[in-house]
PDB file of C-alpha atoms in Angstrom:
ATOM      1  CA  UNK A   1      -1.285 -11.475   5.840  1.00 63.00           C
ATOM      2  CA  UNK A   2      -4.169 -13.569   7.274  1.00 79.00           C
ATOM      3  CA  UNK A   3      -2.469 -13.778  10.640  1.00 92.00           C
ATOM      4  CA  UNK A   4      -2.367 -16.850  12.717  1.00 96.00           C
ATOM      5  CA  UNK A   5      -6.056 -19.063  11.590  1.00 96.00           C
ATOM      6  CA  UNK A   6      -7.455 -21.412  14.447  1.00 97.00           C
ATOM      7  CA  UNK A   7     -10.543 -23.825  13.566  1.00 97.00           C
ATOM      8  CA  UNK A   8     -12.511 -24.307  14.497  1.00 97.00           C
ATOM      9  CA  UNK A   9     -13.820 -21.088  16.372  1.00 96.00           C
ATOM     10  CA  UNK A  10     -16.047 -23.011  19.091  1.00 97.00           C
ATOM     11  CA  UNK A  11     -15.928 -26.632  19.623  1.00 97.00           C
ATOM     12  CA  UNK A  12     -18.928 -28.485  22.067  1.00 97.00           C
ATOM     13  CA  UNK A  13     -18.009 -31.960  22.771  1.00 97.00           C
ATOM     14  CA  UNK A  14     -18.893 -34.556  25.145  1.00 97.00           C
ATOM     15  CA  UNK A  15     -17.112 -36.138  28.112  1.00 97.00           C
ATOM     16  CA  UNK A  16     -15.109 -38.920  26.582  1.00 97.00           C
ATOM     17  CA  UNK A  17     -14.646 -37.589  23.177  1.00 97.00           C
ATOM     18  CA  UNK A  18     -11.437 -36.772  20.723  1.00 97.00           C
ATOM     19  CA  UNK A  19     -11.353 -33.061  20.194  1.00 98.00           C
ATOM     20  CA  UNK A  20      -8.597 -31.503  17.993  1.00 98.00           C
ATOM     21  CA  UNK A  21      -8.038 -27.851  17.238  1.00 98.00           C
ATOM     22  CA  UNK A  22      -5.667 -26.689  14.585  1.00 98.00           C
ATOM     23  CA  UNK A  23      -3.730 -23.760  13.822  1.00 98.00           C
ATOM     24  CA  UNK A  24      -1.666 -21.795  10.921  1.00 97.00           C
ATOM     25  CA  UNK A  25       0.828 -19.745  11.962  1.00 96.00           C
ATOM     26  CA  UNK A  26       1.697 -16.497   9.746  1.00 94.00           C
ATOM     27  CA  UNK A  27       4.052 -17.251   6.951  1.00 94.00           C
ATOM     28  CA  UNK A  28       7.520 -16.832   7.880  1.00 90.00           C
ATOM     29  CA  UNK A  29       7.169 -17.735  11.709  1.00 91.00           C
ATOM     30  CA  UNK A  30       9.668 -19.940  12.916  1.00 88.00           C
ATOM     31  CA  UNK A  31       7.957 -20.240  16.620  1.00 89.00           C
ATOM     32  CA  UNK A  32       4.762 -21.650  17.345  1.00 93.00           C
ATOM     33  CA  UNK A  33       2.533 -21.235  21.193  1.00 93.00           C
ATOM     34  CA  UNK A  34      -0.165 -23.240  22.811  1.00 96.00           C
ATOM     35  CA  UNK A  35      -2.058 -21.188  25.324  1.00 95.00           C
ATOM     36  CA  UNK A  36      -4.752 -22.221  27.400  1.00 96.00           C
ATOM     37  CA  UNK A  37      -6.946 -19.520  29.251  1.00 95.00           C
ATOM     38  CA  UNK A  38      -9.353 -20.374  31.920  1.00 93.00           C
ATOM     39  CA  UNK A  39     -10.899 -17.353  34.679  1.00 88.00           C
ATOM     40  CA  UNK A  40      -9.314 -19.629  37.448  1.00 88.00           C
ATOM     41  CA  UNK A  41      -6.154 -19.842  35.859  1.00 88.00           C
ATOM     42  CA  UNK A  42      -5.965 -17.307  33.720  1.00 88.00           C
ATOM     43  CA  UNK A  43      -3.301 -17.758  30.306  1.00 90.00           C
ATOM     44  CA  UNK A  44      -1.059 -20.989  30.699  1.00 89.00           C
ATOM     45  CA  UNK A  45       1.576 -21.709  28.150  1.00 89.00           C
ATOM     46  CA  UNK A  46       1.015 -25.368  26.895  1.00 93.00           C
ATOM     47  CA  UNK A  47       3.887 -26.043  24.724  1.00 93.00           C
ATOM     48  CA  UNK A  48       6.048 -24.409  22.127  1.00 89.00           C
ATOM     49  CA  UNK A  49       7.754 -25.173  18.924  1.00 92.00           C
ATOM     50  CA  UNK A  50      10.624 -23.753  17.057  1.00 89.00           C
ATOM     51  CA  UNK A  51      11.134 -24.650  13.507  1.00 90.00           C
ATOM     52  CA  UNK A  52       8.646 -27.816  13.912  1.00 93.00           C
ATOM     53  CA  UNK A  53      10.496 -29.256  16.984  1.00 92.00           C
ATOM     54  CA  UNK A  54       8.964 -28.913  20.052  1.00 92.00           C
ATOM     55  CA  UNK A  55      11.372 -27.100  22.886  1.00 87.00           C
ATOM     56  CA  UNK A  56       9.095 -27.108  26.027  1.00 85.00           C
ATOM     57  CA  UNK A  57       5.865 -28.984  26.517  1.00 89.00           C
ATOM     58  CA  UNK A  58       6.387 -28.593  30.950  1.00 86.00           C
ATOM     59  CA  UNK A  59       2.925 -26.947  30.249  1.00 88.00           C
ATOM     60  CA  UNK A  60       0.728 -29.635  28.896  1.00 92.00           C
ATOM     61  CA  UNK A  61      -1.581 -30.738  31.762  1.00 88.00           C
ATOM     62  CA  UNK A  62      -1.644 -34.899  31.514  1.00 87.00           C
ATOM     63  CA  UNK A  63      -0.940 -37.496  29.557  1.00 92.00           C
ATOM     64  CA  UNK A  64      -4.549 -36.545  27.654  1.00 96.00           C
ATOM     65  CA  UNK A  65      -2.978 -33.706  25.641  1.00 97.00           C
ATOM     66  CA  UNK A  66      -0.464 -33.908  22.613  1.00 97.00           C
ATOM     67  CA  UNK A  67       0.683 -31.335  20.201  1.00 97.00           C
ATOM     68  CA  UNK A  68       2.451 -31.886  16.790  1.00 97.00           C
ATOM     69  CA  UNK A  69       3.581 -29.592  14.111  1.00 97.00           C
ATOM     70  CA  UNK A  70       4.079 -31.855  11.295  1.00 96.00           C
ATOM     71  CA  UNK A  71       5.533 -28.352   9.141  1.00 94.00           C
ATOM     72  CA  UNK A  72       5.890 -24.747   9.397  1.00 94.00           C
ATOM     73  CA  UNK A  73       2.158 -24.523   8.311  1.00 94.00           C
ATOM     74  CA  UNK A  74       0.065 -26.397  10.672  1.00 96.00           C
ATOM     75  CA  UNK A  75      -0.010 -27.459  13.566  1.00 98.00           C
ATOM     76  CA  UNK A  76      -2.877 -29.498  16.382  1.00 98.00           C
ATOM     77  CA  UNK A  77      -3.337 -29.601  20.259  1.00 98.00           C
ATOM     78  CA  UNK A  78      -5.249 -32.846  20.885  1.00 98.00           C
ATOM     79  CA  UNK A  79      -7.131 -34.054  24.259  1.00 97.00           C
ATOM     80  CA  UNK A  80      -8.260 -37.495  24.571  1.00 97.00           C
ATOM     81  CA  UNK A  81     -10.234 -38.093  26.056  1.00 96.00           C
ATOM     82  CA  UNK A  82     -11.673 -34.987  26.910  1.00 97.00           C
ATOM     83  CA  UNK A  83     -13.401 -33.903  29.955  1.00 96.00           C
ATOM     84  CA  UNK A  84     -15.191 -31.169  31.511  1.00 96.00           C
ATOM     85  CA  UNK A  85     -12.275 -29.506  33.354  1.00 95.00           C
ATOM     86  CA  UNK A  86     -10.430 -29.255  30.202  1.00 97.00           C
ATOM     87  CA  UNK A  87     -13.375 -26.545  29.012  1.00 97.00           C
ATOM     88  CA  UNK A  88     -11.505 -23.318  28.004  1.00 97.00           C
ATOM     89  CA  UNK A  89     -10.480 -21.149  25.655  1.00 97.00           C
ATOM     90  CA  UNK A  90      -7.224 -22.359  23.661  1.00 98.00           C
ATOM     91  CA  UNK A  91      -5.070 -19.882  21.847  1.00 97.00           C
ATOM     92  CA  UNK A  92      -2.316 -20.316  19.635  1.00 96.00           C
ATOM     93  CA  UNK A  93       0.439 -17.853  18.634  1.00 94.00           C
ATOM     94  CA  UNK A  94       3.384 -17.230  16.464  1.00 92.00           C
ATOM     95  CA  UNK A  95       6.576 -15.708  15.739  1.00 87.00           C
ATOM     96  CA  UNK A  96       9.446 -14.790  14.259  1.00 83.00           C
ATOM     97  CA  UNK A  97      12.073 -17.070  15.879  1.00 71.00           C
ATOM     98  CA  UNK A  98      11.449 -17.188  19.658  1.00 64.00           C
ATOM     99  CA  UNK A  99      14.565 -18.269  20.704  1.00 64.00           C
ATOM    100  CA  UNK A 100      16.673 -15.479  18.639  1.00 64.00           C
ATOM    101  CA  UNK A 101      13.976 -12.941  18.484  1.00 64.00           C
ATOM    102  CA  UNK A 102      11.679 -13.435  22.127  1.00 63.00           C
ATOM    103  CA  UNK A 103       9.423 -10.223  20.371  1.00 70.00           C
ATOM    104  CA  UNK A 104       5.438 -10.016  20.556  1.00 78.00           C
ATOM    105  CA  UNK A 105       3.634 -13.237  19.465  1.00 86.00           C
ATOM    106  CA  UNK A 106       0.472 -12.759  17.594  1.00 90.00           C
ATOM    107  CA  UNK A 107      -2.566 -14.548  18.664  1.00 93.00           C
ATOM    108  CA  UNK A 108      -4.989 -16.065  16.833  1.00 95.00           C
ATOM    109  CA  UNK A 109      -8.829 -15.610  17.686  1.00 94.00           C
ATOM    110  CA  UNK A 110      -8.855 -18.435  19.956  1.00 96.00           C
ATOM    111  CA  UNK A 111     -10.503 -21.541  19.749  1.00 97.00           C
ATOM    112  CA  UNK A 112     -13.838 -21.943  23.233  1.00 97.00           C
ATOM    113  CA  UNK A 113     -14.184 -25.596  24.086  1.00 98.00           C
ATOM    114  CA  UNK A 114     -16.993 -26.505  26.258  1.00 98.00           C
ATOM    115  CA  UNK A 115     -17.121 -30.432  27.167  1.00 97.00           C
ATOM    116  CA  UNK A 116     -20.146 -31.455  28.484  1.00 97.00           C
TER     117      UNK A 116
ATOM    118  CA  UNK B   1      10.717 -19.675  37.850  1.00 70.00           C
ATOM    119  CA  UNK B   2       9.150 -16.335  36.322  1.00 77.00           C
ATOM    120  CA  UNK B   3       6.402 -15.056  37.930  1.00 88.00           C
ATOM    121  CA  UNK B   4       4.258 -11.620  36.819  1.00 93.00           C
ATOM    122  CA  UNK B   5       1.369 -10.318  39.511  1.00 96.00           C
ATOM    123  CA  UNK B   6      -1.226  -7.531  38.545  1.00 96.00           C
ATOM    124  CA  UNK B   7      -2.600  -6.923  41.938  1.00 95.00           C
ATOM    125  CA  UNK B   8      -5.743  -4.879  40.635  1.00 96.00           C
ATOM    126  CA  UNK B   9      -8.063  -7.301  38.959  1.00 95.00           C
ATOM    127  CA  UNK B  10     -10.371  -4.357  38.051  1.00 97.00           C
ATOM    128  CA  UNK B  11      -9.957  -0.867  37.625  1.00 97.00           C
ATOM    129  CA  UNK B  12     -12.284   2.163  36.190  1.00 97.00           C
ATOM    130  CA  UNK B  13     -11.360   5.530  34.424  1.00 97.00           C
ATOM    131  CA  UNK B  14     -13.493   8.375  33.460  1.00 97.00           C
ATOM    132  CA  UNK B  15     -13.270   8.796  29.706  1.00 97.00           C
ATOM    133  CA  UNK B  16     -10.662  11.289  28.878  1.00 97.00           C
ATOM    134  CA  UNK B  17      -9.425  11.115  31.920  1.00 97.00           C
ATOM    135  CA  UNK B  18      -5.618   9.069  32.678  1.00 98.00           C
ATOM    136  CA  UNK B  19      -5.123   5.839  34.349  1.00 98.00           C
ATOM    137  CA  UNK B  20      -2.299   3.124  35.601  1.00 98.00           C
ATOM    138  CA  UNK B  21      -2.660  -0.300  35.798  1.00 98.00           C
ATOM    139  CA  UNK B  22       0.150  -2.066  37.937  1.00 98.00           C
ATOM    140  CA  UNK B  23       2.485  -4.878  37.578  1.00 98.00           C
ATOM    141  CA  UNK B  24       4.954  -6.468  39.094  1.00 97.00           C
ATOM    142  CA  UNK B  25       7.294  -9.050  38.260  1.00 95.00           C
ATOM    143  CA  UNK B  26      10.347 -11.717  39.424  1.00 92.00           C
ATOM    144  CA  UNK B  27      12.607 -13.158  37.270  1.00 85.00           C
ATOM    145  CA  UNK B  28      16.528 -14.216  37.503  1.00 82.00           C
ATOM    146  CA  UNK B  29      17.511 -13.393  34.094  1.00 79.00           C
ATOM    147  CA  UNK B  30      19.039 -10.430  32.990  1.00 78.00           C
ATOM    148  CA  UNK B  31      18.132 -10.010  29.514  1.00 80.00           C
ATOM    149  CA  UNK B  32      14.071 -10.048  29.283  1.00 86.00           C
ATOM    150  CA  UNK B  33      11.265  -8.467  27.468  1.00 89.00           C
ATOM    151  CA  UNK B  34       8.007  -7.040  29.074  1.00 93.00           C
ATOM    152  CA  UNK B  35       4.775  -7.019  27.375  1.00 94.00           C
ATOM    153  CA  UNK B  36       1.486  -5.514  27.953  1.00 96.00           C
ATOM    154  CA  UNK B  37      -1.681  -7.075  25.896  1.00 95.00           C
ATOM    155  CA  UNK B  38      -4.997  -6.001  25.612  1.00 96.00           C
ATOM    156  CA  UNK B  39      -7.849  -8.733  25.387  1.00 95.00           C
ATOM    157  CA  UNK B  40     -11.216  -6.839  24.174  1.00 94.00           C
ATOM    158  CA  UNK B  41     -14.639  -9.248  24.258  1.00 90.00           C
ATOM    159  CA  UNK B  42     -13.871 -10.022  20.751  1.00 88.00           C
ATOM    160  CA  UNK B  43     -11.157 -12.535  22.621  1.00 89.00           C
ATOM    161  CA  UNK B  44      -8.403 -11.233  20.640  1.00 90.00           C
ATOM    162  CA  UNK B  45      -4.723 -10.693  22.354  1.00 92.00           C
ATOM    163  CA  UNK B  46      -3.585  -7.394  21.301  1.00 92.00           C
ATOM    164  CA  UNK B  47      -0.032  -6.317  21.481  1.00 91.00           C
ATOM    165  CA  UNK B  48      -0.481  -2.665  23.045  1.00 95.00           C
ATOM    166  CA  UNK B  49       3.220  -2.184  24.135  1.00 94.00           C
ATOM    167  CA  UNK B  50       6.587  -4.003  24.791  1.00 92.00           C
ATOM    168  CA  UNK B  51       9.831  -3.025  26.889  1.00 93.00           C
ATOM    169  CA  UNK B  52      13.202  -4.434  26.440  1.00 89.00           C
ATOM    170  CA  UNK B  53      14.945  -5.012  30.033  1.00 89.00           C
ATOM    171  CA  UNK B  54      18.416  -3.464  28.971  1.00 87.00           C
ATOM    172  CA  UNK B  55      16.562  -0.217  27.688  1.00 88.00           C
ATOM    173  CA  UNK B  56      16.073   2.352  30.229  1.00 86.00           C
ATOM    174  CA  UNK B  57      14.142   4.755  28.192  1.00 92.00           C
ATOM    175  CA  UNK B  58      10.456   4.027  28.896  1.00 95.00           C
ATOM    176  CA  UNK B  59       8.270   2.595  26.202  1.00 94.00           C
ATOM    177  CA  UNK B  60       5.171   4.794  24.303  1.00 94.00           C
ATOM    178  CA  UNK B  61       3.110   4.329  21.802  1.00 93.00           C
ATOM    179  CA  UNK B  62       0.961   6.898  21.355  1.00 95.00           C
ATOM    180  CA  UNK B  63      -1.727   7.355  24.099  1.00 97.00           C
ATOM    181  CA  UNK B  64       0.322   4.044  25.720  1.00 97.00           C
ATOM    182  CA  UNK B  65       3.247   4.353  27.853  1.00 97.00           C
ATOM    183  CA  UNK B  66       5.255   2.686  30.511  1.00 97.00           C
ATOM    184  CA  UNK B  67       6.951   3.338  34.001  1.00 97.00           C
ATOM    185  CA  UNK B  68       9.654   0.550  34.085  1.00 96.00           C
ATOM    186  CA  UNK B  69      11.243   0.453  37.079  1.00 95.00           C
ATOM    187  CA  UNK B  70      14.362  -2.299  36.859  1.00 93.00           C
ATOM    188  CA  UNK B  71      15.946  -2.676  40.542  1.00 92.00           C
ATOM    189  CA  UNK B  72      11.689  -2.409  41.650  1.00 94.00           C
ATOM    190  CA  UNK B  73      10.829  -5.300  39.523  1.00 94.00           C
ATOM    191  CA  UNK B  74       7.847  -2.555  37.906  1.00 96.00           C
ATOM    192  CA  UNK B  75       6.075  -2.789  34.803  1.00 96.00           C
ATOM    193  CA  UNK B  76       3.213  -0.239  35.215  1.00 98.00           C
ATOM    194  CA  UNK B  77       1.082   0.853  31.873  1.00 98.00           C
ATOM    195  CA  UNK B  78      -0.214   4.332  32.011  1.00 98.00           C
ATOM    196  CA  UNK B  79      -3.165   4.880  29.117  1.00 98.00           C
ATOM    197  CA  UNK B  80      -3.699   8.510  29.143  1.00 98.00           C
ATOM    198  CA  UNK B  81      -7.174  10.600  27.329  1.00 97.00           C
ATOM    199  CA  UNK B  82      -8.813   7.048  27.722  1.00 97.00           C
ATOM    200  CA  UNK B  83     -11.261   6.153  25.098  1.00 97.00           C
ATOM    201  CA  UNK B  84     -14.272   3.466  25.247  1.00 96.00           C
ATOM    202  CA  UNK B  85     -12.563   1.387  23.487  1.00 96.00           C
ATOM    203  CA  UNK B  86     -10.001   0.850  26.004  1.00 97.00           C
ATOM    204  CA  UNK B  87     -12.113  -1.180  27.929  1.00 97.00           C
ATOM    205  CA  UNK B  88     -10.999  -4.912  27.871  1.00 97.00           C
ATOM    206  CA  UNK B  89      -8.882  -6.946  29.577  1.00 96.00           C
ATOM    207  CA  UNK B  90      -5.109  -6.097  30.563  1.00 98.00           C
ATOM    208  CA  UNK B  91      -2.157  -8.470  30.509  1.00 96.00           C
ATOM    209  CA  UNK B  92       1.072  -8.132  31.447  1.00 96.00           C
ATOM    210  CA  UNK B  93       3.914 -10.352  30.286  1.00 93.00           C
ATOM    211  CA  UNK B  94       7.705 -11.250  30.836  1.00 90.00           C
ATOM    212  CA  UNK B  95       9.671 -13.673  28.355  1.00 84.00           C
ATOM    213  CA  UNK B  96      13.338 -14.259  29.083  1.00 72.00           C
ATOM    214  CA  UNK B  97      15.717 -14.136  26.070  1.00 61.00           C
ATOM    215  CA  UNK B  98      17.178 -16.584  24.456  1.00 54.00           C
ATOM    216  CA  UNK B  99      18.611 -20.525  25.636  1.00 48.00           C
ATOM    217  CA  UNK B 100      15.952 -23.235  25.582  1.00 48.00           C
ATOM    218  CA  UNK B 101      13.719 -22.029  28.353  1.00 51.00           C
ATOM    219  CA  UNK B 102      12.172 -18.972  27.213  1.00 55.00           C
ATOM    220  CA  UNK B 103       8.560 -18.909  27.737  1.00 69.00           C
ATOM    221  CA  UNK B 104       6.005 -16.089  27.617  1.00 79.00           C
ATOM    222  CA  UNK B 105       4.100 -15.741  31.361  1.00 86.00           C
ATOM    223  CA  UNK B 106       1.053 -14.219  31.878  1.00 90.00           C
ATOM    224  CA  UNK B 107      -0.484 -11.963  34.732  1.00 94.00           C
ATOM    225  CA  UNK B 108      -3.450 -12.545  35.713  1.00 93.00           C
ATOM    226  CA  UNK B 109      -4.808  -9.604  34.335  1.00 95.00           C
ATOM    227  CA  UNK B 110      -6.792  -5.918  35.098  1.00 97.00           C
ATOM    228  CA  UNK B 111      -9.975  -5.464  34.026  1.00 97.00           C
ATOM    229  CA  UNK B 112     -10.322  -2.149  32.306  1.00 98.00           C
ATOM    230  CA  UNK B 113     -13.757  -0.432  32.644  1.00 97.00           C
ATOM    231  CA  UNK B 114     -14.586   3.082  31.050  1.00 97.00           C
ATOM    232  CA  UNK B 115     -17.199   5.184  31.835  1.00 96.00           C
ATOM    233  CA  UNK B 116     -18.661   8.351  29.239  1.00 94.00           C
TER     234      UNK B 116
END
């Protein structure tokens, strides 16, 4: 298995602009994580899904950031507009079925964003 | 609310040599997982151990164990014959089980130096 794929690996965007990051979970996860990791915060759960549906999003900053999982394959953390504070390094993870099976997530690489 | 504190934000070992990073953490549920992860410069969260709260056999895996102290609220990771590649970045984790509000929180982390 590939594991869980983020794209894209580094992201540089300017104050003000759209960014969107994507992830594919492994095959066969039910559960799907949004992690953000910054040195003065350290990790921070975003949101999570199960089976497509999102079950707590008490993580997601502002208004600026939404999350969909349109199907078991895919899924995208958007912030717009973006700005400087939200520069960090956003991970996504999966598993089996959180909610029935709370075992290790795997973590994709990570996606750095640096907004200028 | 869950909370997870790893009060040494650095710690050194002599290659070869045996060492414990700490961790402590609060939560009201009863059935819970621990986690420790390892985050090398390559970014990458690394499952390096887990412990179910209603085992009370101690965790290993391989050079990787636990102390898990229930009633003490202790989740301390001892890495023994330490190897350079141990260096990185330590996390420790608690997920409650189960229900709608399980969530995955993070220490803050230990930063793991070794020396040859």
């Amino acid at each position: 298995d590939a594991g869980v794929i983020q794209s894209p690996r580094h992201e540089v965007t300017e104050m003000g602009q759209e960014v969107t990051l994507r992830c594919k979970p492994i095959s066969g996860h039910n559960s799907l994580f949004w992690y953000r990791q910054t040195m003065m915060r350290g990790l921070e759960l975003l949101i999570y899904f199960n089976n497509n549906v999102p079950i707590d999003d008490s993580g997601m900053p502002e208004d600026r950031f939404s999350a969909k999982m349109p199907n078991a394959s895919f899924s995208t953390l958007k912030i717009q507009p973006s700005e400087p504070r939200d520069s960090a390094v956003y991970f996504c993870a999966s598993n089996r079925n959180f909610l029935r099976h709370p075992s290790e997530q795997y973590f994709g690489p990570g996606t750095r964003l640096t907004v200028t | 609310a869950q909370t997870v504190t790893q009060s040494q934000p650095e710690m050194s070992v002599q290659e070869a040599e045996t060492v414990t990073l700490s961790c402590t953490y609060d939560t009201s549920e009863s059935d819970y997982y621990l986690f420790w992860y390892k985050q090398p410069p390559s970014r990458q969260m690394i499952l390096v151990i887990r412990q179910e709260a209603y085992k009370q056999q101690n965790a290993t895996e391989n050079r990787f164990s636990v102390n898990f102290q229930k009633a003490a609220k202790s989740f301390s990771l001892k890495i023994s014959d330490s190897q350079l590649g141990d260096a990185a970045m330590y996390f420790c984790a608690c997920t409650n089980y189960g229900g709608s509000q399980g969530n995955l929180i993070f220490g803050k982390g230990t930063k793991l130096s070794v020396k040859p």
